[in-house]
PDB file of C-alpha atoms in Angstrom:
ATOM      1  CA  MET A   1     -31.729  -7.009  42.550  1.00 55.00           C
ATOM      2  CA  LYS A   2     -32.692  -6.264  38.940  1.00 57.00           C
ATOM      3  CA  ASN A   3     -29.481  -4.222  38.474  1.00 57.00           C
ATOM      4  CA  VAL A   4     -27.364  -7.036  39.940  1.00 47.00           C
ATOM      5  CA  LEU A   5     -28.981  -9.547  37.587  1.00 47.00           C
ATOM      6  CA  SER A   6     -28.390  -7.241  34.602  1.00 51.00           C
ATOM      7  CA  LEU A   7     -24.766  -6.737  35.620  1.00 47.00           C
ATOM      8  CA  PHE A   8     -24.266 -10.504  36.009  1.00 48.00           C
ATOM      9  CA  THR A   9     -25.818 -11.159  32.579  1.00 48.00           C
ATOM     10  CA  MET A  10     -23.595  -8.550  30.910  1.00 49.00           C
ATOM     11  CA  LEU A  11     -20.518  -9.980  32.630  1.00 45.00           C
ATOM     12  CA  ALA A  12     -21.391 -13.545  31.538  1.00 46.00           C
ATOM     13  CA  ILE A  13     -21.925 -12.442  27.923  1.00 48.00           C
ATOM     14  CA  GLY A  14     -18.668 -10.495  27.972  1.00 49.00           C
ATOM     15  CA  LEU A  15     -16.670 -13.442  29.292  1.00 46.00           C
ATOM     16  CA  ALA A  16     -18.263 -15.874  26.844  1.00 48.00           C
ATOM     17  CA  SER A  17     -17.372 -13.666  23.898  1.00 52.00           C
ATOM     18  CA  PHE A  18     -13.746 -13.241  25.003  1.00 66.00           C
ATOM     19  CA  ALA A  19     -11.993 -15.826  22.841  1.00 71.00           C
ATOM     20  CA  GLN A  20      -8.638 -17.091  24.000  1.00 96.00           C
ATOM     21  CA  THR A  21      -5.912 -16.732  21.435  1.00 96.00           C
ATOM     22  CA  VAL A  22      -2.680 -18.533  20.627  1.00 97.00           C
ATOM     23  CA  ASN A  23       0.429 -17.147  18.963  1.00 98.00           C
ATOM     24  CA  VAL A  24       1.373 -18.670  15.599  1.00 98.00           C
ATOM     25  CA  THR A  25       4.766 -17.824  14.091  1.00 98.00           C
ATOM     26  CA  PHE A  26       5.308 -18.214  10.353  1.00 98.00           C
ATOM     27  CA  ASN A  27       8.868 -18.907   9.113  1.00 98.00           C
ATOM     28  CA  MET A  28       9.276 -18.919   5.345  1.00 98.00           C
ATOM     29  CA  ASP A  29      12.623 -20.040   3.917  1.00 97.00           C
ATOM     30  CA  MET A  30      13.119 -17.761   0.919  1.00 96.00           C
ATOM     31  CA  SER A  31      16.863 -18.469   0.717  1.00 92.00           C
ATOM     32  CA  ASN A  32      16.719 -20.415  -2.560  1.00 90.00           C
ATOM     33  CA  SER A  33      14.018 -18.432  -4.323  1.00 92.00           C
ATOM     34  CA  ASP A  34      14.188 -15.430  -6.591  1.00 93.00           C
ATOM     35  CA  PHE A  35      12.214 -13.483  -3.985  1.00 95.00           C
ATOM     36  CA  PRO A  36      12.214 -11.026  -2.434  1.00 95.00           C
ATOM     37  CA  ASN A  37      13.657  -8.824  -5.150  1.00 96.00           C
ATOM     38  CA  ALA A  38      13.410  -5.244  -6.396  1.00 97.00           C
ATOM     39  CA  ASP A  39       9.944  -5.861  -7.869  1.00 97.00           C
ATOM     40  CA  TYR A  40       8.486  -7.858  -4.960  1.00 97.00           C
ATOM     41  CA  ASP A  41      10.303  -6.739  -1.829  1.00 97.00           C
ATOM     42  CA  ASN A  42       7.804  -7.779   0.871  1.00 97.00           C
ATOM     43  CA  VAL A  43       6.808 -11.255   2.064  1.00 98.00           C
ATOM     44  CA  VAL A  44       3.322 -11.582   3.569  1.00 98.00           C
ATOM     45  CA  ILE A  45       0.987 -14.325   4.739  1.00 98.00           C
ATOM     46  CA  ASN A  46      -2.593 -13.864   3.523  1.00 98.00           C
ATOM     47  CA  GLY A  47      -5.403 -16.087   4.666  1.00 98.00           C
ATOM     48  CA  SER A  48      -8.829 -17.020   5.857  1.00 97.00           C
ATOM     49  CA  TRP A  49      -8.663 -15.251   9.237  1.00 96.00           C
ATOM     50  CA  ASN A  50      -9.081 -11.823   7.595  1.00 94.00           C
ATOM     51  CA  ALA A  51     -11.360 -12.845   4.707  1.00 96.00           C
ATOM     52  CA  TRP A  52      -8.328 -13.199   2.415  1.00 97.00           C
ATOM     53  CA  GLY A  53      -7.486  -9.522   2.639  1.00 95.00           C
ATOM     54  CA  ALA A  54      -4.067  -8.355   1.476  1.00 95.00           C
ATOM     55  CA  TRP A  55      -1.209  -7.685   3.890  1.00 95.00           C
ATOM     56  CA  GLY A  56      -2.394 -10.260   6.426  1.00 96.00           C
ATOM     57  CA  ILE A  57       0.891 -10.815   8.307  1.00 98.00           C
ATOM     58  CA  THR A  58       4.031  -9.004   7.192  1.00 97.00           C
ATOM     59  CA  LEU A  59       7.186 -11.090   7.524  1.00 98.00           C
ATOM     60  CA  ALA A  60      10.728  -9.799   8.072  1.00 98.00           C
ATOM     61  CA  ASP A  61      14.235 -11.251   7.756  1.00 97.00           C
ATOM     62  CA  GLU A  62      15.904  -9.487  10.669  1.00 96.00           C
ATOM     63  CA  ASP A  63      19.193 -11.415  10.527  1.00 96.00           C
ATOM     64  CA  GLY A  64      19.553 -11.762   6.730  1.00 95.00           C
ATOM     65  CA  ASP A  65      19.540 -15.573   6.747  1.00 95.00           C
ATOM     66  CA  GLY A  66      16.775 -15.880   4.137  1.00 95.00           C
ATOM     67  CA  ILE A  67      14.161 -16.986   6.691  1.00 96.00           C
ATOM     68  CA  TRP A  68      11.290 -14.478   6.761  1.00 98.00           C
ATOM     69  CA  SER A  69       9.262 -14.568   9.986  1.00 98.00           C
ATOM     70  CA  GLY A  70       6.206 -12.992  11.541  1.00 98.00           C
ATOM     71  CA  SER A  71       3.597 -13.822  14.161  1.00 98.00           C
ATOM     72  CA  ALA A  72      -0.061 -13.254  14.895  1.00 98.00           C
ATOM     73  CA  GLU A  73      -2.666 -14.292  17.441  1.00 97.00           C
ATOM     74  CA  PHE A  74      -5.410 -16.684  16.354  1.00 97.00           C
ATOM     75  CA  ASP A  75      -8.426 -18.107  18.119  1.00 96.00           C
ATOM     76  CA  GLN A  76      -7.570 -21.179  20.139  1.00 96.00           C
ATOM     77  CA  ASN A  77      -8.635 -24.523  18.626  1.00 96.00           C
ATOM     78  CA  SER A  78      -9.265 -23.083  15.174  1.00 96.00           C
ATOM     79  CA  GLN A  79      -7.981 -23.830  11.694  1.00 97.00           C
ATOM     80  CA  ILE A  80      -6.634 -21.216   9.310  1.00 97.00           C
ATOM     81  CA  GLU A  81      -5.851 -21.408   5.614  1.00 98.00           C
ATOM     82  CA  PHE A  82      -3.059 -19.325   4.123  1.00 98.00           C
ATOM     83  CA  VAL A  83      -0.793 -18.601   1.172  1.00 98.00           C
ATOM     84  CA  ILE A  84       2.597 -16.895   0.957  1.00 98.00           C
ATOM     85  CA  ALA A  85       2.470 -13.718  -1.115  1.00 97.00           C
ATOM     86  CA  LEU A  86       5.162 -11.397  -2.431  1.00 98.00           C
ATOM     87  CA  THR A  87       4.294  -7.771  -3.008  1.00 97.00           C
ATOM     88  CA  GLY A  88       6.104  -4.595  -3.952  1.00 97.00           C
ATOM     89  CA  PRO A  89       6.373  -1.934  -6.641  1.00 98.00           C
ATOM     90  CA  ALA A  90       5.520  -4.392  -9.444  1.00 97.00           C
ATOM     91  CA  ASP A  91       1.979  -4.852  -8.083  1.00 97.00           C
ATOM     92  CA  GLY A  92       1.652  -1.414  -6.476  1.00 97.00           C
ATOM     93  CA  TRP A  93       2.159  -3.004  -3.034  1.00 96.00           C
ATOM     94  CA  GLY A  94      -1.280  -4.575  -3.372  1.00 97.00           C
ATOM     95  CA  GLY A  95      -0.404  -7.550  -1.185  1.00 97.00           C
ATOM     96  CA  TRP A  96      -0.949 -10.203  -3.876  1.00 97.00           C
ATOM     97  CA  GLY A  97       1.818  -9.752  -6.486  1.00 96.00           C
ATOM     98  CA  PHE A  98       3.224 -13.281  -6.618  1.00 97.00           C
ATOM     99  CA  VAL A  99       1.633 -16.144  -4.672  1.00 97.00           C
ATOM    100  CA  TYR A 100       2.995 -19.453  -3.439  1.00 97.00           C
ATOM    101  CA  ASN A 101       0.206 -21.850  -2.581  1.00 96.00           C
ATOM    102  CA  ALA A 102      -0.047 -25.581  -1.964  1.00 96.00           C
ATOM    103  CA  SER A 103      -1.725 -26.475  -5.260  1.00 95.00           C
ATOM    104  CA  GLY A 104      -1.273 -30.193  -5.918  1.00 95.00           C
ATOM    105  CA  LEU A 105       0.824 -30.708  -2.788  1.00 97.00           C
ATOM    106  CA  PRO A 106       0.074 -33.298  -0.093  1.00 96.00           C
ATOM    107  CA  CYS A 107       0.155 -30.586   2.592  1.00 96.00           C
ATOM    108  CA  ALA A 108      -2.723 -28.622   1.004  1.00 97.00           C
ATOM    109  CA  LEU A 109      -6.000 -28.442   2.849  1.00 96.00           C
ATOM    110  CA  PRO A 110      -8.129 -31.064   1.067  1.00 95.00           C
ATOM    111  CA  ASN A 111     -10.181 -29.664  -1.833  1.00 95.00           C
ATOM    112  CA  THR A 112      -8.250 -26.383  -1.799  1.00 95.00           C
ATOM    113  CA  ASN A 113      -4.947 -24.981  -3.040  1.00 96.00           C
ATOM    114  CA  ASN A 114      -4.126 -23.521   0.361  1.00 97.00           C
ATOM    115  CA  TYR A 115      -1.690 -24.299   3.122  1.00 98.00           C
ATOM    116  CA  TYR A 116      -3.305 -24.638   6.535  1.00 97.00           C
ATOM    117  CA  VAL A 117      -2.500 -24.874  10.210  1.00 97.00           C
ATOM    118  CA  ALA A 118      -4.562 -26.276  13.058  1.00 96.00           C
ATOM    119  CA  VAL A 119      -4.255 -23.846  15.954  1.00 97.00           C
ATOM    120  CA  GLY A 120      -4.361 -25.658  19.281  1.00 96.00           C
ATOM    121  CA  ASP A 121      -4.019 -24.236  22.750  1.00 95.00           C
ATOM    122  CA  VAL A 122      -0.240 -23.665  22.813  1.00 97.00           C
ATOM    123  CA  PRO A 123       1.952 -21.370  20.682  1.00 97.00           C
ATOM    124  CA  THR A 124       3.048 -23.010  17.441  1.00 96.00           C
ATOM    125  CA  SER A 125       5.126 -22.268  14.381  1.00 97.00           C
ATOM    126  CA  VAL A 126       4.766 -23.021  10.692  1.00 97.00           C
ATOM    127  CA  THR A 127       8.045 -23.406   8.813  1.00 97.00           C
ATOM    128  CA  LEU A 128       7.972 -23.864   5.044  1.00 97.00           C
ATOM    129  CA  CYS A 129       9.969 -23.632   1.873  1.00 96.00           C
ATOM    130  CA  PRO A 130       7.295 -21.815  -0.218  1.00 96.00           C
ATOM    131  CA  GLY A 131       5.809 -23.877  -3.021  1.00 95.00           C
ATOM    132  CA  THR A 132       6.659 -27.121  -1.205  1.00 96.00           C
ATOM    133  CA  CYS A 133       5.675 -28.997   1.940  1.00 96.00           C
ATOM    134  CA  ASP A 134       9.298 -29.004   3.115  1.00 96.00           C
ATOM    135  CA  THR A 135      10.464 -27.126   6.205  1.00 93.00           C
ATOM    136  CA  THR A 136      13.733 -26.117   4.550  1.00 90.00           C
ATOM    137  CA  CYS A 137      14.779 -25.455   0.996  1.00 90.00           C
ATOM    138  CA  SER A 138      17.450 -27.684  -0.464  1.00 79.00           C
ATOM    139  CA  VAL A 139      20.721 -26.043  -1.318  1.00 67.00           C
ATOM    140  CA  LEU A 140      21.044 -25.215  -4.984  1.00 53.00           C
ATOM    141  CA  LEU A 141      24.445 -25.967  -6.437  1.00 51.00           C
ATOM    142  CA  ASP A 142      26.100 -23.949  -9.143  1.00 53.00           C
ATOM    143  CA  ASP A 143      26.486 -25.612 -12.514  1.00 55.00           C
ATOM    144  CA  ILE A 144      29.106 -28.306 -12.337  1.00 56.00           C
ATOM    145  CA  SER A 145      31.226 -29.331 -15.282  1.00 58.00           C
ATOM    146  CA  LEU A 146      31.862 -33.067 -15.463  1.00 57.00           C
ATOM    147  CA  THR A 147      34.135 -34.984 -17.792  1.00 63.00           C
ATOM    148  CA  TRP A 148      33.514 -38.683 -18.264  1.00 62.00           C
ATOM    149  CA  GLN A 149      36.118 -41.079 -19.546  1.00 67.00           C
ATOM    150  CA  VAL A 150      34.691 -44.313 -20.843  1.00 67.00           C
ATOM    151  CA  ASP A 151      36.895 -47.227 -21.749  1.00 69.00           C
ATOM    152  CA  MET A 152      35.189 -48.903 -24.719  1.00 70.00           C
ATOM    153  CA  ASN A 153      37.849 -51.627 -25.061  1.00 78.00           C
ATOM    154  CA  GLU A 154      36.530 -55.107 -24.548  1.00 76.00           C
ATOM    155  CA  GLU A 155      39.299 -56.413 -22.403  1.00 66.00           C
TER     156      GLU A 155
END
């Protein structure tokens, strides 16, 4: 009986400590930025879930459309803070070369400079134009030459 009770206790502790996780996909629209480039050729998401360690989630642009994506599992019903970092030869691939955060933006976690996501109980995605709260980056137009003709006659 003592062995059965011990086994039951160990099983209960094991099940209680098994946190359910949810997949979160990060999509960063880098299409109108100067990154990635030869100096910073990797896009990563660094954040609170790994004590702000470098190389948190490595993103990739598999189809060349400028949207860099990557996923990770997070504890269900949690909140994570994050920034978008560019890394490469210029910073020795340290994981923190150039950072986009949410400093001064309405989508920043209050009292921080960080983006954040509330992780619920279903898979979710975070889509951003880095350095903004927008989900897509506006299209940048080439310089346009305009000529104005003003009729100054008082007719």
